[in-house]
Coordinates of C-alpha atoms and ligand atoms in Angstrom, one line a residue:
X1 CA -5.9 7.6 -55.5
X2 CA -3.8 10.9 -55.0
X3 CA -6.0 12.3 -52.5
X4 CA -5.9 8.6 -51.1
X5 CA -2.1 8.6 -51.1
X6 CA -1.9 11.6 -49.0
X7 CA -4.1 10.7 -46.2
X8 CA -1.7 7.9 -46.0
X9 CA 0.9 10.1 -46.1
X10 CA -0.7 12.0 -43.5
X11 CA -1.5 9.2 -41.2
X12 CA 2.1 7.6 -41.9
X13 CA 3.6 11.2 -40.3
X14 CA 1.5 10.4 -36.9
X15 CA 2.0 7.1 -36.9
X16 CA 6.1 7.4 -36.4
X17 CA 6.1 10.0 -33.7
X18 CA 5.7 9.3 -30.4
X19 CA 2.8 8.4 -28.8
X20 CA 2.0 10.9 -25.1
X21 CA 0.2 7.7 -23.5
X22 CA 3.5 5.0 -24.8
X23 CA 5.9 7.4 -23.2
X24 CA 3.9 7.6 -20.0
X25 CA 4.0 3.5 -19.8
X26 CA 7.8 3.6 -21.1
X27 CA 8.6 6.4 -18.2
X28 CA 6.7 4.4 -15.3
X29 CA 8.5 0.7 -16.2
X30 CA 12.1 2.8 -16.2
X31 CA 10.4 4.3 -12.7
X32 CA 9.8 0.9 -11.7
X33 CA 12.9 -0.7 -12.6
X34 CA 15.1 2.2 -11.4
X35 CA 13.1 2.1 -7.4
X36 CA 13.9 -1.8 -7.7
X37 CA 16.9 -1.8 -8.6
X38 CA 17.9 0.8 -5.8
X39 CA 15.8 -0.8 -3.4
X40 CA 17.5 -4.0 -3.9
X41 CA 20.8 -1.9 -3.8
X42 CA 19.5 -0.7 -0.2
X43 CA 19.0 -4.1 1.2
X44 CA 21.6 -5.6 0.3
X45 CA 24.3 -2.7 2.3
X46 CA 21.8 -2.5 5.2
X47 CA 22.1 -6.3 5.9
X48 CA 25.6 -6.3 4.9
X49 CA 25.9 -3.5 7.5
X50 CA 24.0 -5.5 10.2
X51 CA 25.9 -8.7 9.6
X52 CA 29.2 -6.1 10.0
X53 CA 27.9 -5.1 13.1
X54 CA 27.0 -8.1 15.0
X55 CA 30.3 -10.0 14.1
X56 CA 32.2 -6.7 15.4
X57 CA 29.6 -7.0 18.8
X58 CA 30.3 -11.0 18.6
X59 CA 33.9 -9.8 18.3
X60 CA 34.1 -7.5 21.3
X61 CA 31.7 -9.9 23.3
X62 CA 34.6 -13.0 23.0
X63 CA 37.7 -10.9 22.8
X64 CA 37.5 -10.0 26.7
X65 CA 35.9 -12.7 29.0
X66 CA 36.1 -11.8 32.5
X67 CA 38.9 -13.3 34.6
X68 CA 38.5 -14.0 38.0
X69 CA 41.5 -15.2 40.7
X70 CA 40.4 -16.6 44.2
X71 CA 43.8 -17.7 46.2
X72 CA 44.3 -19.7 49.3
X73 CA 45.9 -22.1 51.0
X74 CA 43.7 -25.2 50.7
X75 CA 45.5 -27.4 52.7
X76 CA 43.7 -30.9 53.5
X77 CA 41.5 -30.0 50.6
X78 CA 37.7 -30.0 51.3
X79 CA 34.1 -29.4 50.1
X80 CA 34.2 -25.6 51.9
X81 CA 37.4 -24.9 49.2
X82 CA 35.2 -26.4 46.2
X83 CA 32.3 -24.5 47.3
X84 CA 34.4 -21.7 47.4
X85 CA 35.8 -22.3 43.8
X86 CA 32.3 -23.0 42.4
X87 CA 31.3 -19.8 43.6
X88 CA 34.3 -17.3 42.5
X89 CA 33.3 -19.4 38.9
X90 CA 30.2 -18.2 38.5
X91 CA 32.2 -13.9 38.7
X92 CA 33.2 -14.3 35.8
X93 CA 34.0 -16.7 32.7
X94 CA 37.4 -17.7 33.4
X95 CA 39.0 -18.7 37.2
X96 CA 42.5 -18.3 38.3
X97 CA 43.8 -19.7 41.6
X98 CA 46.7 -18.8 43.3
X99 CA 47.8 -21.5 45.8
X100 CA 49.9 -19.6 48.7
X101 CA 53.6 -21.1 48.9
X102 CA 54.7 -23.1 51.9
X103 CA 56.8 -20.5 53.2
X104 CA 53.8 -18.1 53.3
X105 CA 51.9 -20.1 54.8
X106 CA 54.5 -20.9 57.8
X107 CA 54.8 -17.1 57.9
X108 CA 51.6 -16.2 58.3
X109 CA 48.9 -19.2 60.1
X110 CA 51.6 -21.9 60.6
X111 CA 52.8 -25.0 59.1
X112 CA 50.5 -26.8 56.3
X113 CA 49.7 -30.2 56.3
X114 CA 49.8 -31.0 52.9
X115 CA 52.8 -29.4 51.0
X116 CA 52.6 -27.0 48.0
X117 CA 52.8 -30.1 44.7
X118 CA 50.0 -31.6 46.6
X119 CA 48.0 -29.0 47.5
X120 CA 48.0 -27.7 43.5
X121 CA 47.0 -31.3 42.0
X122 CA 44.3 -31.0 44.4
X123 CA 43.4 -27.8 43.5
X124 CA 43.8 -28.5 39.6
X125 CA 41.6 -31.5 39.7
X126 CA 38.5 -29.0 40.8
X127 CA 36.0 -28.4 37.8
X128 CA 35.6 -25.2 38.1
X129 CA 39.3 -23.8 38.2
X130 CA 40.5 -22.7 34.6
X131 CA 44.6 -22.2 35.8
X132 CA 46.3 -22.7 38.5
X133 CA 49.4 -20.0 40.0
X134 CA 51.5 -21.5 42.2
X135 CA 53.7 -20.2 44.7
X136 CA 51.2 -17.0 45.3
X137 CA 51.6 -14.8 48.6
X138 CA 49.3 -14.7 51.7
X139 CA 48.7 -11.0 51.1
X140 CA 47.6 -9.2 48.2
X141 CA 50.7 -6.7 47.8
X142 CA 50.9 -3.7 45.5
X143 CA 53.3 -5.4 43.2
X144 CA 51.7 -8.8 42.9
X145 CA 48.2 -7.2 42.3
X146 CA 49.5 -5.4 39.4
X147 CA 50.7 -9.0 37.9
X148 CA 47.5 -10.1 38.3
X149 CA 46.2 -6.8 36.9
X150 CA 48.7 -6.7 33.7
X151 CA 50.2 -10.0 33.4
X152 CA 46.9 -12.4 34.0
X153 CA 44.7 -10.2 32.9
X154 CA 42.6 -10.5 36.2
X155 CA 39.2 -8.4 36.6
X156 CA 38.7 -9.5 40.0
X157 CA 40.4 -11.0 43.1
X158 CA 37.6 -12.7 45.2
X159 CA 37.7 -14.3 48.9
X160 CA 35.5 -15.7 51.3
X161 CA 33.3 -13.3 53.5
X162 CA 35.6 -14.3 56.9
X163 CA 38.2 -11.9 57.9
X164 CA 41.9 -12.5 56.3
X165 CA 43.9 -10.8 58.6
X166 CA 47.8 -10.8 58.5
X167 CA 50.5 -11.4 61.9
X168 CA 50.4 -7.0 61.9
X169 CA 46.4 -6.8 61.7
X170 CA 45.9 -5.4 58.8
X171 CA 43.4 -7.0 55.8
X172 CA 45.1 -9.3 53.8
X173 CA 43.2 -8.1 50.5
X174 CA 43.1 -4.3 51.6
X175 CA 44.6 -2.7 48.2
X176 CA 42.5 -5.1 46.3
X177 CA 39.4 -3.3 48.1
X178 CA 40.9 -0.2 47.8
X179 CA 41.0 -0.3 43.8
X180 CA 37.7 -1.4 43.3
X181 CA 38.3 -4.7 42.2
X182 CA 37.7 -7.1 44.9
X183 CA 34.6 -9.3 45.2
X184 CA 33.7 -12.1 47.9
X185 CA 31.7 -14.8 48.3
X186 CA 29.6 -17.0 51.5
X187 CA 32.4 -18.8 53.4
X188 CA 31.2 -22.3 53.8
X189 CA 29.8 -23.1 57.5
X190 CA 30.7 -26.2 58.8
X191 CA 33.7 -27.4 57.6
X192 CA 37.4 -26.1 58.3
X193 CA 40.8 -27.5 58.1
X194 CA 41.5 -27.0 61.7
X195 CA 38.1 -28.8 62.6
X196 CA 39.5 -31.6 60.0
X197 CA 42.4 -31.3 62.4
X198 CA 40.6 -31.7 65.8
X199 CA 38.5 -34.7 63.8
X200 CA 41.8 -36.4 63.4
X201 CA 42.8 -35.9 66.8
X202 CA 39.7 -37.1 68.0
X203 CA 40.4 -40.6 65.9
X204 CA 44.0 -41.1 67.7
X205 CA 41.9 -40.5 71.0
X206 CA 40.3 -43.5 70.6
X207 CA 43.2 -45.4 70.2
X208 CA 45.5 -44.0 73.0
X209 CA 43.9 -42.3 76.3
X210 CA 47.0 -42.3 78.2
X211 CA 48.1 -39.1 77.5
X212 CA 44.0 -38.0 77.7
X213 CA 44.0 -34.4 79.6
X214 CA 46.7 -33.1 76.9
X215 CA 44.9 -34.5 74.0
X216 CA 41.5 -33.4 75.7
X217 CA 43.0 -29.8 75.8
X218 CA 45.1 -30.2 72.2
X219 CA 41.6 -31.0 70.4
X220 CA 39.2 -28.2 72.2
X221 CA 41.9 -26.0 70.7
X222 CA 41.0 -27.3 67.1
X223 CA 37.5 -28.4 67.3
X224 CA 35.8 -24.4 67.9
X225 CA 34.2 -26.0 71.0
X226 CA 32.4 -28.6 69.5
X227 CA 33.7 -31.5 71.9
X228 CA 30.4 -32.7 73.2
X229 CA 32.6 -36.4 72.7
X230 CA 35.4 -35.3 75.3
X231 CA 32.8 -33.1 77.7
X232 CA 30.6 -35.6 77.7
X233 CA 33.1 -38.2 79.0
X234 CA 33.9 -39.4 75.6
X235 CA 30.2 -41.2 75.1
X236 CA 29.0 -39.2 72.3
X237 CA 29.8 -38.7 69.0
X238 CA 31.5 -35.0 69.1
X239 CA 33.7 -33.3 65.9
X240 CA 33.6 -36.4 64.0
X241 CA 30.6 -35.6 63.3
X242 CA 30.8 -34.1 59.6
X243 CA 28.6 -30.7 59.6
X244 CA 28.0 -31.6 56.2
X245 CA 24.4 -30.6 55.1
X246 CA 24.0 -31.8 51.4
X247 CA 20.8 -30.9 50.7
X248 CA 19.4 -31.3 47.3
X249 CA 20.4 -27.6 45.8
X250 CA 23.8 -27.8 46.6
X251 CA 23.6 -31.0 45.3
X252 CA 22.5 -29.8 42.0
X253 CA 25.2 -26.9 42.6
X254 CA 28.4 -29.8 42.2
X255 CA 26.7 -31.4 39.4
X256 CA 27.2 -31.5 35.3
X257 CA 24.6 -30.5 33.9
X258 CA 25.0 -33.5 31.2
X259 CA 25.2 -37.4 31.6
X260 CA 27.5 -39.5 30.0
X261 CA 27.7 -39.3 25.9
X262 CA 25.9 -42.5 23.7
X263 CA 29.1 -44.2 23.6
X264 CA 31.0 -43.1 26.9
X265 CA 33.2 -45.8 28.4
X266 CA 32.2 -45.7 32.4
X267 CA 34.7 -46.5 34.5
X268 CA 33.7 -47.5 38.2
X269 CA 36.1 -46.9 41.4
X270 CA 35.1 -47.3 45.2
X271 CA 37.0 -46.5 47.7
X272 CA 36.4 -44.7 51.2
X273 CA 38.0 -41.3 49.8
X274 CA 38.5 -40.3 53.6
X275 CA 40.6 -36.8 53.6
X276 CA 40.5 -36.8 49.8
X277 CA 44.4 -35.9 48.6
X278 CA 46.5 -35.6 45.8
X279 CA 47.0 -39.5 45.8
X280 CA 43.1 -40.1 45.4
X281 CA 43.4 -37.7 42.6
X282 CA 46.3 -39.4 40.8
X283 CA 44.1 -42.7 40.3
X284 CA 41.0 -41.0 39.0
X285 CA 43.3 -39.3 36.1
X286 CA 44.6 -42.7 35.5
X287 CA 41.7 -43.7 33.5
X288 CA 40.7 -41.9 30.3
X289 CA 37.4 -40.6 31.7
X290 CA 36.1 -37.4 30.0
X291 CA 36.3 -34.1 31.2
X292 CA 32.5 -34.1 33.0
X293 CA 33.6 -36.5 35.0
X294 CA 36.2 -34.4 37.3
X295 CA 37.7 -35.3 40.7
X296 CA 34.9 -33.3 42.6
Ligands
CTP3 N1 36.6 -21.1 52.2 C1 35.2 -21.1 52.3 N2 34.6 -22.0 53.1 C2 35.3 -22.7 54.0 C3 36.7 -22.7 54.0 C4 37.3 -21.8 53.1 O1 34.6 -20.4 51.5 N3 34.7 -23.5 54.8 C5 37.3 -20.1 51.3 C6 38.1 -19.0 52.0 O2 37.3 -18.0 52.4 C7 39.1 -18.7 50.9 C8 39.3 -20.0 50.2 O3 38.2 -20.9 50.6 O4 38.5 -17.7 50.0 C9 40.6 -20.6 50.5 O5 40.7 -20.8 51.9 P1 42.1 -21.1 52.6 O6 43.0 -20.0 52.3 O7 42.5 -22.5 52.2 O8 41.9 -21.2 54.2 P2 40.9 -20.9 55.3 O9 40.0 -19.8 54.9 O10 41.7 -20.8 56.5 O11 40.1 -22.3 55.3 P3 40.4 -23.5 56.2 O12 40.3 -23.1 57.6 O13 39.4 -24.6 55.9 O14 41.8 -24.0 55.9

């Protein structure tokens, strides 16, 4: 029984301390659960960090669109100007036009047909045009550039490829060149004001040939030649011709790219919309169309 009782006191002294293979296991799971738990410490701050970073990119990405201003006269508004618009839209993500004062107008090509108030609704109503200046000068000076530059935040002052040459010869948008920060766009061909003009003058022809050889002369001087009507002895169909050629891209070019919502309310007007102005303008706004479905 003694010798009994001190085997089991023996085996009672092994039994409390620890066991080499227990504090291997022991070891490992505190391993294990030490590497999780800083693993799952890891992910979390690297995709805390990612997310940081792409809403400080998404930040920087929306905080500076790029603004664009195209000016011009636009008198007798037509589908060269929108074309023109349409195109300066696509420089950037925002379009400012300045529309050129009366007075600078006078000074520089001549009277305009269509005065200053109706030459901005006009202007306004075009899809593509985000704000409207009014009142801007013919030339690009070096105080109004830096306006643009500081005050509108503009990136880029864009123009049709045709010469704009002021009364002394010199390039209208010269300093804009100079600082790097002009762009320009395809001029329209076909369509003008002054051939609107010589169009016109080819209508009141119809009506009154009395005073025919100094109409004949008046409208070869609007009409770039195109008088086949008065050369021809007034048989054919001349300037009032539209040059127009709407052919299925530039089509898709003035379109929306959507249709009218489930529940739109569609409103129809007809009308002959001949010289389109400020007037034609006013009665479209009167209805509460949506947004898509613009003047032009
Ligand atoms: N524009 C164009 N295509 C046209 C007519 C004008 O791209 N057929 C462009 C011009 O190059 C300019 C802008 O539209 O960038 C405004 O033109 P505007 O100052 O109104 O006058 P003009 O160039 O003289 O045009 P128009 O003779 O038709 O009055």
């Amino acid at each position: 029984m003694g010798g009994g009782g001190g085997g089991g006191g023996a085996d009672g002294g092994s039994y409390n301390a620890l066991h080499p293979e227990k504090v291997k296991i022991a070891a490992t799971c505190l391993v294990v659960v030490v590497g999780v738990y800083l693993l799952g410490l890891y992910l979390k701050s690297s995709a805390e960090w990612r997310s940081n970073l792409s809403l400080s990119l998404n930040k920087k990405k929306k905080k500076k669109p790029i603004r664009v201003y195209m000016d011009g006269c636009f008198d007798m508004m037509h589908y060269g100007h929108c074309n023109a618009l349409r195109q300066a839209s696509t420089l950037g993500d925002q379009l400012v036009v300045g529309v050129v004062s009366d007075d600078e107008i006078i000074a520089n090509k001549g009277p305009p047909v269509t005065p200053v108030h109706e030459r901005m609704i006009m202007v306004n109503a075009v899809k593509w045009v985000d704000e409207v200046i009014s009142d801007a000068p013919y030339a690009i000076t070096e105080d109004f550039m830096k306006k643009l530059f500081y005050e509108y935040n503009i990136d880029y002052i864009i123009h049709g490829d045709d010469p704009c040459v002021l009364p002394d010869g010199t390039d209208a948008y010269a300093l804009a060149k100079k600082a790097g920060r002009y762009k320009q766009i395809k001029r329209t061909e076909g369509v003008s004001s002054t051939d609107i003009v010589g169009r016109m003058l080819l209508c009141t022809r119809e009506r009154s040939i009395s005073d025919s050889h100094n109409h004949s002369s008046l409208q070869r001087q609007f009409s770039h030649g195109h008088s086949q009507k008065f050369e021809d002895g007034g048989s054919g169909s001349g300037t009032r011709v539209s040059h127009f050629l709407p052919t299925s891209r530039r089509i898709v070019q003035f379109s929306n790219d959507k249709g009218p919502g489930q529940d739109a309310r569609i409103v129809y007007i007809d009308g002959a919309f001949d010289l389109f102005h400020a007037g034609h303008v006013e009665v479209c706004y009167a209805f509460p169309v949506s947004s898509h479905v613009r003047a032009f």
